[in-house]
Coordinates of C-alpha atoms and ligand atoms in Angstrom, one line a residue:
X265 CA 140.2 -20.9 190.7
X266 CA 140.5 -17.5 192.5
X267 CA 141.0 -15.8 189.2
X268 CA 137.9 -17.4 187.7
X269 CA 135.9 -16.2 190.7
X270 CA 137.4 -12.7 190.6
X271 CA 136.5 -12.5 186.9
X272 CA 133.0 -13.7 187.5
X273 CA 132.5 -11.1 190.2
X274 CA 133.8 -8.4 187.9
X275 CA 131.5 -9.4 185.0
X276 CA 128.5 -9.5 187.4
X277 CA 129.4 -6.0 188.7
X278 CA 129.7 -4.6 185.2
X279 CA 126.4 -6.2 184.2
X280 CA 124.7 -4.9 187.3
X281 CA 126.0 -1.3 186.6
X282 CA 124.9 -1.5 183.0
X283 CA 121.5 -2.9 184.0
X284 CA 121.0 0.0 186.4
X285 CA 121.9 2.6 183.8
X286 CA 119.6 1.0 181.3
X287 CA 116.8 1.0 183.8
X288 CA 117.4 4.7 184.6
X289 CA 117.7 5.6 180.9
X290 CA 114.5 3.8 180.1
X291 CA 112.7 5.6 182.9
X292 CA 114.0 9.0 181.7
X293 CA 112.7 8.4 178.3
X294 CA 109.1 7.5 179.1
X295 CA 107.1 7.6 175.9
X296 CA 109.5 7.9 173.0
X297 CA 111.5 4.7 172.9
X298 CA 112.0 3.8 169.3
X299 CA 111.2 0.3 168.3
X300 CA 111.4 -0.6 164.7
X301 CA 109.7 -3.9 165.1
X302 CA 106.2 -2.8 165.5
X303 CA 105.6 -0.6 162.5
X304 CA 102.1 -0.7 161.1
X305 CA 101.1 -0.2 157.6
X306 CA 97.6 0.5 156.4
X307 CA 96.9 -0.8 152.9
X308 CA 94.4 1.0 150.7
X309 CA 92.4 -0.5 147.9
X310 CA 93.9 1.8 145.3
X311 CA 97.5 1.5 146.4
X312 CA 97.4 4.3 149.1
X313 CA 99.3 3.3 152.1
X314 CA 99.4 5.2 155.3
X315 CA 102.1 4.2 157.6
X316 CA 100.9 4.8 161.0
X317 CA 104.4 5.1 162.4
X318 CA 106.4 3.0 164.7
X319 CA 104.5 2.0 167.7
X320 CA 106.0 1.7 171.0
X321 CA 106.3 -1.5 172.8
X322 CA 104.7 -1.1 176.2
X323 CA 107.3 -1.5 178.9
X324 CA 106.1 -3.4 181.9
X325 CA 104.5 -1.6 184.7
X326 CA 107.6 -1.6 186.9
X327 CA 109.6 0.8 184.7
X328 CA 106.7 3.1 183.7
X329 CA 104.0 3.8 186.1
X330 CA 100.7 3.1 184.5
X331 CA 98.8 6.4 184.7
X332 CA 95.2 6.0 183.7
X333 CA 92.2 8.3 183.7
X334 CA 89.7 7.0 186.1
X335 CA 86.3 5.8 184.9
X336 CA 83.3 8.0 185.8
X337 CA 81.3 7.9 188.9
X338 CA 77.6 7.5 188.4
X339 CA 76.6 11.1 189.2
X340 CA 79.3 12.5 186.9
X341 CA 78.0 10.2 184.3
X342 CA 74.5 11.5 184.4
X343 CA 75.7 15.1 184.6
X344 CA 77.7 14.6 181.4
X345 CA 75.1 12.7 179.5
X346 CA 71.9 14.4 180.6
X347 CA 68.8 12.3 179.6
X348 CA 70.7 10.2 177.1
X349 CA 69.9 6.5 177.4
X350 CA 73.3 5.0 176.6
X351 CA 72.2 1.4 177.1
X352 CA 69.3 1.7 174.7
X353 CA 71.4 3.5 172.1
X354 CA 74.0 0.7 172.1
X355 CA 71.5 -2.1 172.3
X356 CA 69.7 -0.6 169.2
X357 CA 72.5 -1.8 167.0
X358 CA 74.2 -5.0 167.9
X359 CA 76.0 -7.7 166.0
X360 CA 73.9 -10.8 165.6
X361 CA 75.4 -14.2 166.4
X362 CA 77.4 -15.4 163.4
X363 CA 77.9 -11.9 161.9
X364 CA 81.4 -11.1 160.7
X365 CA 82.5 -8.4 163.3
X366 CA 84.7 -6.7 160.6
X367 CA 82.2 -6.5 157.8
X368 CA 80.5 -3.2 158.4
X369 CA 83.4 -1.1 159.9
X370 CA 86.6 -2.8 158.9
X371 CA 87.5 -3.1 162.6
X372 CA 86.4 -5.6 165.2
X373 CA 83.0 -4.3 166.2
X374 CA 82.5 -7.0 168.7
X375 CA 85.5 -5.9 170.7
X376 CA 84.5 -2.3 170.5
X377 CA 80.9 -3.0 171.6
X378 CA 82.3 -5.2 174.5
X379 CA 84.5 -2.4 175.8
X380 CA 81.7 -0.1 176.8
X381 CA 81.5 3.6 176.1
X382 CA 84.3 4.7 178.3
X383 CA 87.5 3.1 179.6
X384 CA 90.7 4.0 181.3
X385 CA 93.6 4.5 178.9
X386 CA 97.2 5.0 179.5
X387 CA 98.5 8.6 179.6
X388 CA 100.9 8.2 176.8
X389 CA 102.5 11.7 177.0
X390 CA 106.1 12.4 177.9
X391 CA 106.1 12.7 181.7
X392 CA 107.3 16.3 181.4
X393 CA 104.0 17.3 179.8
X394 CA 102.2 16.8 183.1
X395 CA 104.0 19.7 184.7
X396 CA 103.2 22.2 181.9
X397 CA 100.6 24.9 182.6
X398 CA 98.2 26.6 180.3
X399 CA 96.4 30.0 180.4
X400 CA 93.3 29.9 182.6
X401 CA 91.4 32.0 180.0
X402 CA 91.7 29.7 177.0
X403 CA 88.9 30.2 174.5
X404 CA 86.3 27.4 174.0
X405 CA 86.1 25.3 170.8
X406 CA 83.5 23.7 168.7
X407 CA 84.3 20.0 168.1
X408 CA 83.4 18.8 164.6
X409 CA 82.9 15.2 163.9
X410 CA 81.7 14.0 160.5
X411 CA 80.8 10.3 160.0
X412 CA 79.2 7.9 157.5
X413 CA 77.9 4.7 159.0
X414 CA 80.2 4.8 162.1
X415 CA 79.7 2.0 164.7
X416 CA 77.6 3.4 167.6
X417 CA 80.1 2.2 170.2
X418 CA 83.1 3.9 168.6
X419 CA 81.2 7.1 167.9
X420 CA 79.9 7.3 171.5
X421 CA 83.3 6.6 172.9
X422 CA 84.7 9.4 170.8
X423 CA 82.1 11.8 172.2
X424 CA 82.4 10.6 175.8
X425 CA 86.2 10.7 175.8
X426 CA 85.9 14.4 174.8
X427 CA 83.4 15.2 177.5
X428 CA 85.4 13.3 180.2
X429 CA 88.9 14.4 179.3
X430 CA 88.4 18.1 178.4
X431 CA 87.9 21.0 180.8
X432 CA 84.1 21.5 180.4
X433 CA 84.6 25.3 179.9
X434 CA 86.6 24.6 176.7
X435 CA 83.9 22.5 175.0
X436 CA 81.4 24.9 173.6
X437 CA 79.6 22.2 171.6
X438 CA 80.1 19.0 169.7
X439 CA 78.7 19.2 166.2
X440 CA 78.0 15.8 164.6
X441 CA 77.6 15.7 160.8
X442 CA 75.8 12.6 159.8
X443 CA 77.0 12.1 156.2
X444 CA 73.8 10.4 155.1
X445 CA 74.3 7.2 157.2
X446 CA 71.7 4.4 156.6
X447 CA 70.2 5.0 160.1
X448 CA 69.4 8.6 161.0
X449 CA 69.0 7.6 164.6
X450 CA 72.8 6.9 165.0
X451 CA 73.1 10.7 165.1
X452 CA 69.7 11.9 166.2
X453 CA 69.7 10.0 169.5
X454 CA 73.1 11.4 170.5
X455 CA 71.7 15.0 170.5
X456 CA 70.1 14.1 173.8
X457 CA 73.6 14.5 175.2
X458 CA 74.2 18.1 176.5
X459 CA 76.3 20.1 174.1
X460 CA 75.9 17.6 171.3
X461 CA 74.2 18.9 168.1
X462 CA 73.4 16.6 165.1
X463 CA 73.2 17.7 161.5
X464 CA 72.3 15.2 158.8
X465 CA 73.2 15.6 155.1
X466 CA 70.3 15.1 152.7
X467 CA 72.7 13.1 150.5
X468 CA 76.2 11.7 150.8
X469 CA 78.7 14.5 150.6
X470 CA 82.0 13.0 151.7
X471 CA 84.0 14.2 154.7
X472 CA 85.3 17.4 153.0
X473 CA 81.9 19.1 152.4
X474 CA 80.6 17.7 155.6
X475 CA 83.3 19.4 157.6
X476 CA 82.7 22.7 155.9
X477 CA 79.1 22.4 156.8
X478 CA 80.1 21.7 160.4
X479 CA 82.5 24.6 160.5
X480 CA 79.8 27.0 159.1
X481 CA 77.4 26.2 161.9
X482 CA 80.1 26.2 164.6
X483 CA 79.5 28.9 167.2
X484 CA 83.0 28.9 168.8
X485 CA 86.0 30.9 167.5
X486 CA 88.2 27.8 167.4
X487 CA 87.4 24.7 165.5
X488 CA 88.5 21.2 166.5
X489 CA 88.1 18.3 164.0
X490 CA 88.0 14.7 165.0
X491 CA 87.4 11.4 163.2
X492 CA 84.4 9.4 164.4
X493 CA 86.5 6.6 166.0
X494 CA 88.9 8.4 168.3
X495 CA 89.6 8.5 172.0
X496 CA 91.2 11.7 173.3
X497 CA 93.8 11.4 176.1
X498 CA 94.6 13.3 179.3
X499 CA 94.8 17.1 178.7
X500 CA 94.7 16.7 175.0
X501 CA 92.9 20.0 174.3
X502 CA 94.7 22.6 176.3
X503 CA 98.1 22.5 174.5
X504 CA 96.4 22.9 171.1
X505 CA 94.1 25.7 172.1
X506 CA 97.1 27.5 173.8
X507 CA 99.2 27.4 170.6
X508 CA 96.3 28.7 168.5
X509 CA 95.5 31.4 171.0
X510 CA 99.1 32.6 170.9
X511 CA 99.1 32.8 167.1
X512 CA 95.9 32.3 165.2
X513 CA 97.8 31.3 162.0
X514 CA 99.1 28.0 163.6
X515 CA 97.2 24.9 162.7
X516 CA 98.0 22.2 165.2
X517 CA 97.5 18.4 165.6
X518 CA 98.1 16.0 168.4
X519 CA 100.3 12.9 168.2
X520 CA 98.0 10.3 166.9
X521 CA 98.1 7.1 169.0
X522 CA 96.9 3.8 167.7
X523 CA 93.8 2.0 168.7
X524 CA 94.1 -1.6 167.5
X525 CA 91.5 -2.5 165.0
X526 CA 91.5 -6.1 166.3
X527 CA 91.5 -5.8 170.1
X528 CA 91.1 -2.1 170.6
X529 CA 94.2 -1.9 172.7
X530 CA 95.4 1.7 173.1
X531 CA 99.0 1.9 171.9
X532 CA 101.4 4.9 172.2
X533 CA 102.8 6.2 168.9
X534 CA 106.4 7.3 168.6
X535 CA 106.9 10.9 169.6
X536 CA 109.4 11.8 166.9
X537 CA 107.4 11.5 163.7
X538 CA 106.0 14.1 161.4
X539 CA 103.7 14.1 158.4
X540 CA 105.3 13.7 155.0
X541 CA 104.4 12.5 151.5
X542 CA 105.8 11.2 148.2
X543 CA 105.2 12.5 144.7
X544 CA 102.2 10.3 144.2
X545 CA 100.6 12.3 147.1
X546 CA 100.5 9.4 149.4
X547 CA 100.7 10.4 153.1
X548 CA 103.3 8.8 155.4
X549 CA 104.7 9.3 158.8
X550 CA 108.4 9.9 158.8
X551 CA 111.2 10.6 161.2
X552 CA 112.0 14.2 162.1
X553 CA 115.2 15.2 160.2
X554 CA 118.2 14.3 162.3
X555 CA 119.4 18.0 162.7
X556 CA 116.0 18.9 164.1
X557 CA 116.0 15.9 166.4
X558 CA 119.4 16.8 167.7
X559 CA 118.3 20.4 168.4
X560 CA 115.3 19.2 170.4
X561 CA 116.3 19.5 174.0
X562 CA 112.8 19.8 175.2
X563 CA 110.5 16.9 174.3
X564 CA 107.4 18.9 175.0
X565 CA 108.2 21.4 172.2
X566 CA 106.0 21.5 169.0
X567 CA 107.2 19.6 165.9
X568 CA 107.0 21.5 162.6
X569 CA 105.3 19.2 160.1
X570 CA 105.1 19.6 156.3
X571 CA 101.6 18.1 156.2
X572 CA 99.1 16.9 158.7
X573 CA 97.4 13.5 158.6
X574 CA 94.2 15.4 158.1
X575 CA 91.6 14.2 160.5
X576 CA 92.5 15.6 163.9
X577 CA 93.5 19.2 164.2
X578 CA 92.7 22.5 165.8
X579 CA 92.4 25.7 163.8
X580 CA 91.1 29.2 164.4
X581 CA 87.7 29.6 162.7
X582 CA 88.4 33.0 161.1
X583 CA 91.7 31.8 159.8
X584 CA 90.0 28.7 158.4
X585 CA 87.5 30.9 156.6
X586 CA 90.1 33.5 155.5
X587 CA 92.2 30.7 153.9
X588 CA 89.2 29.3 152.0
X589 CA 88.0 26.5 154.3
X590 CA 88.4 23.4 152.0
X591 CA 88.2 22.8 148.3
X592 CA 84.5 21.7 148.3
X593 CA 84.8 20.1 144.9
X594 CA 86.7 17.3 146.5
X595 CA 84.6 14.2 147.1
X596 CA 84.2 11.6 149.8
X597 CA 87.7 11.0 151.1
X598 CA 91.3 11.9 150.4
X599 CA 93.6 14.6 149.3
X600 CA 92.1 17.4 151.4
X601 CA 94.9 17.1 153.9
X602 CA 97.5 18.0 151.2
X603 CA 95.5 20.8 149.9
X604 CA 95.0 22.3 153.4
X605 CA 98.6 21.8 154.4
X606 CA 100.1 23.4 151.2
X607 CA 97.6 26.3 151.6
X608 CA 98.4 26.9 155.2
X609 CA 102.1 27.0 154.7
X610 CA 102.2 28.8 151.4
X611 CA 99.6 31.5 152.5
X612 CA 101.3 32.5 155.7
X613 CA 100.5 30.0 158.4
X614 CA 102.2 27.0 159.9
X615 CA 101.5 23.4 160.9
X616 CA 102.7 21.6 163.9
X617 CA 102.3 18.5 166.0
X618 CA 102.1 18.9 169.7
X619 CA 103.7 16.1 171.6
X620 CA 101.8 16.9 174.8
X621 CA 98.5 16.3 173.1
X622 CA 97.6 12.7 172.4
X623 CA 94.5 11.3 170.6
X624 CA 93.9 7.7 169.8
X625 CA 92.5 6.7 166.4
X626 CA 91.4 3.3 165.0
X627 CA 93.6 2.9 161.9
X628 CA 92.0 0.6 159.3
X629 CA 93.2 -1.4 156.4
X630 CA 90.3 -0.7 154.0
X631 CA 87.4 1.7 153.6
X632 CA 84.3 0.2 155.0
X633 CA 82.1 2.4 152.9
X634 CA 81.5 2.8 149.2
X635 CA 82.8 5.6 146.9
X636 CA 80.0 6.4 144.4
X637 CA 82.7 7.2 141.7
X638 CA 85.0 4.5 142.7
X639 CA 87.8 4.9 145.2
X640 CA 90.8 5.2 142.8
X641 CA 89.1 7.9 140.6
X642 CA 88.0 9.9 143.7
X643 CA 91.5 9.9 145.1
X644 CA 92.9 10.9 141.7
X645 CA 90.4 13.7 141.3
X646 CA 91.0 15.1 144.8
X647 CA 94.8 14.9 144.6
X648 CA 94.9 16.2 141.1
X649 CA 93.0 19.3 142.2
X650 CA 95.5 19.8 145.0
X651 CA 98.4 19.4 142.6
X652 CA 97.0 21.6 139.9
X653 CA 96.2 24.4 142.2
X654 CA 99.2 24.4 144.5
X655 CA 102.2 22.5 143.1
X656 CA 103.2 24.8 140.2
X657 CA 105.9 23.2 138.0
X658 CA 106.4 20.4 140.6
X659 CA 103.1 18.9 139.6
X660 CA 105.0 17.1 136.8
X661 CA 106.5 14.8 139.4
X662 CA 103.0 14.0 140.7
X663 CA 102.0 13.0 137.1
X664 CA 105.2 10.9 136.6
X665 CA 104.6 9.2 139.9
X666 CA 100.9 8.7 139.1
X667 CA 100.6 8.4 135.3
X668 CA 97.1 7.2 135.5
X669 CA 96.1 10.7 136.8
X670 CA 96.7 12.2 133.4
X671 CA 93.5 12.8 131.5
X672 CA 91.2 12.0 134.4
X673 CA 88.5 14.5 135.1
X674 CA 89.0 16.9 138.0
X675 CA 86.5 19.7 137.4
X676 CA 87.2 23.4 137.3
X677 CA 89.8 24.8 139.6
X678 CA 89.3 28.5 138.6
X679 CA 87.8 29.5 142.0
X680 CA 90.7 27.9 143.9
X681 CA 93.3 29.6 141.6
X682 CA 91.5 33.0 142.2
X683 CA 91.7 32.3 146.0
X684 CA 95.4 31.5 145.7
X685 CA 96.0 34.8 143.9
X686 CA 93.8 36.8 146.2
X687 CA 95.7 35.4 149.3
X688 CA 99.0 36.2 147.6
X689 CA 100.4 32.8 148.5
X690 CA 104.0 31.8 148.0
X691 CA 105.1 29.5 145.2
X692 CA 105.4 25.7 145.8
X693 CA 109.2 26.2 145.2
X694 CA 109.2 28.2 148.5
X695 CA 107.4 25.3 150.3
X696 CA 110.0 22.9 148.9
X697 CA 113.0 25.0 149.9
X698 CA 111.7 26.1 153.3
X699 CA 109.3 23.6 154.6
X700 CA 110.1 20.3 153.0
X701 CA 113.7 20.3 151.6
X702 CA 113.9 16.6 152.5
X703 CA 111.5 15.8 149.7
X704 CA 113.9 15.0 146.8
X705 CA 113.0 15.9 143.3
X706 CA 113.3 12.8 141.1
X707 CA 116.0 12.4 138.5
X708 CA 114.7 14.1 135.4
X709 CA 113.4 11.6 133.1
X710 CA 113.5 12.3 129.4
X711 CA 110.2 13.5 128.1
X712 CA 109.7 13.4 124.4
X713 CA 108.0 16.3 122.8
X714 CA 107.6 18.0 119.4
X715 CA 108.7 21.6 119.1
X716 CA 105.8 23.2 117.3
X717 CA 105.7 26.5 115.5
X718 CA 102.2 27.1 114.2
X719 CA 101.4 24.0 112.3
X720 CA 105.1 23.2 111.7
X721 CA 107.5 21.1 113.6
X722 CA 111.3 21.4 114.1
X723 CA 112.9 18.4 112.5
X724 CA 116.3 17.0 111.6
X725 CA 117.3 16.1 108.1
X726 CA 120.1 13.8 107.4
X727 CA 122.7 13.8 110.1
X728 CA 123.2 17.3 111.2
X729 CA 120.9 19.7 109.4
X730 CA 117.6 21.2 110.7
X731 CA 114.5 22.8 109.4
X732 CA 110.8 23.3 109.8
X733 CA 108.3 20.8 108.2
X734 CA 104.7 19.9 108.5
X735 CA 104.1 18.0 111.8
X736 CA 103.6 14.3 111.0
X737 CA 102.0 11.4 112.8
X738 CA 100.2 11.7 116.2
X739 CA 101.2 10.3 119.6
X740 CA 103.7 7.5 119.5
X741 CA 103.5 7.6 115.6
X742 CA 105.5 10.9 115.5
X743 CA 108.6 10.3 113.4
X744 CA 111.9 10.1 115.2
X745 CA 113.2 13.2 113.3
X746 CA 110.5 15.4 115.0
X747 CA 110.9 14.1 118.6
X748 CA 112.9 16.1 121.0
X749 CA 113.9 15.6 124.6
X750 CA 114.2 18.8 126.7
X751 CA 116.5 18.0 129.6
X752 CA 117.8 21.3 130.8
X753 CA 120.2 22.6 129.5
X754 CA 120.1 20.2 126.5
X755 CA 117.7 19.9 123.6
X756 CA 118.4 16.4 122.4
X757 CA 117.5 13.9 119.8
X758 CA 119.1 10.6 120.7
X759 CA 122.8 11.3 121.0
X760 CA 122.8 14.6 119.1
X761 CA 122.0 18.0 120.6
X762 CA 120.9 21.4 119.3
X763 CA 124.0 23.6 119.2
X764 CA 124.8 27.1 117.9
X765 CA 127.7 27.4 115.5
X766 CA 128.9 30.8 116.8
X767 CA 127.9 33.2 119.6
X768 CA 126.7 36.0 117.4
X769 CA 123.2 36.9 116.2
X770 CA 122.4 35.3 112.9
X771 CA 124.6 32.2 113.6
X772 CA 123.2 28.9 112.3
X773 CA 122.0 26.2 114.6
X774 CA 123.0 22.6 114.0
X775 CA 123.1 19.2 115.5
X776 CA 126.2 17.7 117.2
X777 CA 127.1 15.0 119.7
X778 CA 125.7 15.9 123.1
X779 CA 127.9 17.3 125.8
X780 CA 126.2 19.0 128.8
X781 CA 129.3 21.0 129.5
X782 CA 129.5 22.5 126.0
X783 CA 128.4 26.1 126.2
X784 CA 127.1 26.1 122.6
X785 CA 124.5 23.4 123.6
X786 CA 123.0 25.1 126.6
X787 CA 119.4 26.3 126.3
X788 CA 116.6 27.3 128.6
X789 CA 112.9 28.2 128.1
X790 CA 112.0 31.9 128.1
X791 CA 108.3 32.3 127.9
X792 CA 107.5 30.5 124.7
X793 CA 111.0 31.0 123.3
X794 CA 114.1 28.9 123.7
X795 CA 117.0 31.0 124.7
X796 CA 120.6 30.1 124.3
X797 CA 122.0 30.5 127.8
X798 CA 125.4 32.0 127.0
X799 CA 124.7 34.3 124.1
X800 CA 121.3 35.3 125.4
X801 CA 120.0 34.9 121.9
X802 CA 116.8 33.0 120.9
X803 CA 116.1 30.1 118.5
X804 CA 114.6 31.6 115.4
X805 CA 113.2 30.0 112.2
X806 CA 113.5 33.2 110.1
X807 CA 114.5 31.2 107.1
X808 CA 111.9 28.4 107.3
X809 CA 113.4 26.2 104.6
X810 CA 116.9 26.5 105.8
X811 CA 118.3 25.8 109.3
X812 CA 117.2 27.9 112.2
X813 CA 119.4 30.7 113.5
X814 CA 119.8 32.6 116.7
X815 CA 118.6 36.2 116.9
X816 CA 117.9 38.9 119.5
X817 CA 115.0 37.6 121.7
X818 CA 111.8 39.4 121.0
X819 CA 108.8 38.2 123.0
X820 CA 105.8 37.1 121.0
X821 CA 107.7 37.0 117.7
X822 CA 106.1 34.1 115.8
X823 CA 109.4 32.8 114.4
X824 CA 110.8 32.6 118.0
X825 CA 107.8 30.9 119.5
X826 CA 108.3 27.1 120.2
X827 CA 105.6 25.2 121.8
X828 CA 106.8 21.9 123.3
X829 CA 104.0 19.4 123.1
X830 CA 104.6 16.2 125.1
X831 CA 104.3 13.0 123.1
X832 CA 102.4 10.4 125.2
Ligands
LR7_996 O1 82.0 9.8 152.8 C1 82.5 9.9 153.9 N1 81.9 10.7 154.9 C2 82.5 10.8 156.1 O2 81.9 11.6 156.9 C3 83.7 9.2 154.3 C4 84.2 9.3 155.5 N2 83.6 10.1 156.5 C5 84.2 10.3 157.8 C6 84.5 8.9 158.5 O3 83.3 8.4 159.2 C7 85.6 9.4 159.5 O4 85.1 9.9 160.6 O5 85.4 10.9 157.7 C8 86.3 10.5 158.7 C9 87.6 9.9 158.0 O6 87.4 8.8 157.3 P1 88.1 7.4 157.7 O7 88.2 7.3 159.1 O8 87.4 6.3 157.0 O9 89.5 7.5 157.0 P2 91.0 7.7 157.6 O10 91.1 7.5 159.0 O11 91.9 7.0 156.7 O12 91.1 9.3 157.3 C10 92.3 10.0 157.2 O13 92.5 10.5 155.9 C11 91.3 11.2 155.4 C12 91.7 11.7 154.0 O14 90.6 12.3 153.5 C13 91.0 12.4 156.3 O15 91.9 13.4 156.3 C14 90.8 11.8 157.7 O16 90.4 12.8 158.6 C15 92.1 11.2 158.1 N3 92.1 10.7 159.5 C16 93.1 11.0 160.3 O17 93.9 11.9 160.0 C17 93.2 10.4 161.6 C18 94.5 9.8 161.8 C19 94.8 8.8 160.7 C20 96.0 9.0 159.9 C21 97.0 9.1 159.3
MN997 MN1 89.7 7.4 160.6

């Protein structure tokens, strides 16, 4: 009996100690507790998914003090809003009884309207952020918000949260670009608010050209972009302006918290995510690589990110202009965040997420607006432009991941290529090696092509001889004897590979069973020629009727020029 009691006391003591430790540990780790259960995925009509990251489960108020920003007093309210009649503005657009509250905006408009234009939200930063200090002479910024048919209540809440939660001296102006919404008053009426300016597009332009228009009229030296359904959190702006002030080539974003599209709850996002993507150019949040995570002793430090989500960031205006703003041939929505991110990194800048800056955003599951060219085609056009201009030889992986992109129109990219040359930007390979080494290059898949020389094609005859002959068939009707798979270092046709018979100039080239370790079978492209890697000699059709040979490489020599043409 005594033993049982003693055991029970021991177990209780251990449990109590563990409980205390857990409590303290939780308290020390305020905002970044990982919880895999609450991940949120946004579906897109055309197969785009944006994973908004793991959300945190709110701990109860005992373990984390609930720090909220206080609602405004009446006199502050009128000071901030000037003569703007908020009630009339919101009343002007209300749901009618029986309306589907999700129909127009793909979020629950009824909840948003009910919330009012400002509310207290939890300060979701790491507690150490509160003790950081910033320069007292930070430069002011122009806030740029573009929107197309945004709900009045979310748009107004975005603006009011900026006015309430930013030091007034840092807000030079708020530039609204109404991207041809159905009701011009949605924007116009808001210009009654001090500092707010409203520009309306004469036709639908999409968010990319709209932002460029906003940036062009902005009067501050620093630009801050926001989506039209955000709520900025405590001290969101100072950390971003500070980083850009210290180095104007930095482009910085906050951690993007989640505002529920159903009940508008403000939920803290995990603090150890960065922006990434896959080869189909679909954006995703991903964990910071483990080595970087281990090296982070200070949770307030910036997080380097390969790409930004795109909507919420701060950038020096002259740097934005110097780097070529945006690709204004991109339409409506999508892809511009990759284009901007590649450009910033490859042309001498950097991208980071600042954990001490938090902005909430309503993540949606579908686009509530139409795409004049269709949503899939627009995404393809935009991402194709990004891939063609910036991804060099790596664009092949984009095309294999998104085969439907091949052959789709994407307009001229000449201007953007000139820009890239003029800015003397690094190759995409540099980006892969230095910024995003975690992005794996897919296993090389065999691509069939013909090896063309003028109008002739290299073909096999019988089992092991080779020669040039007229190219036959098109597309999938090409004869097997003229199909080649170029998988470095091999040039193969089924199980046989192109091999030299000896390592000296003039030696014949023949077919033999493939063996990637066999030095006689190793080739690599050299301009339009195919060079044997070991001898350094080039594949040459000097005796067109007979088998090809290898000779000294001479650039531009017709008999050494092989043009691989992919068979689709
Ligand atoms: O034709 C249009 N004209 C517009 O002005 C279409 C849209 N817009 C406005 C729209 O009203 C909104 O304010 O553009 C903004 C973005 O459109 P959303 O909110 O419908 O799309 P989104 O939240 O999915 O947008 C994310 O991806 C876009 C890709 O082009 C942009 O980069 C958005 O800025 C980006 N939003 C964010 O990064 C916020 C965080 C979400 C994430 C991840
Ligand atoms: Mn958005």
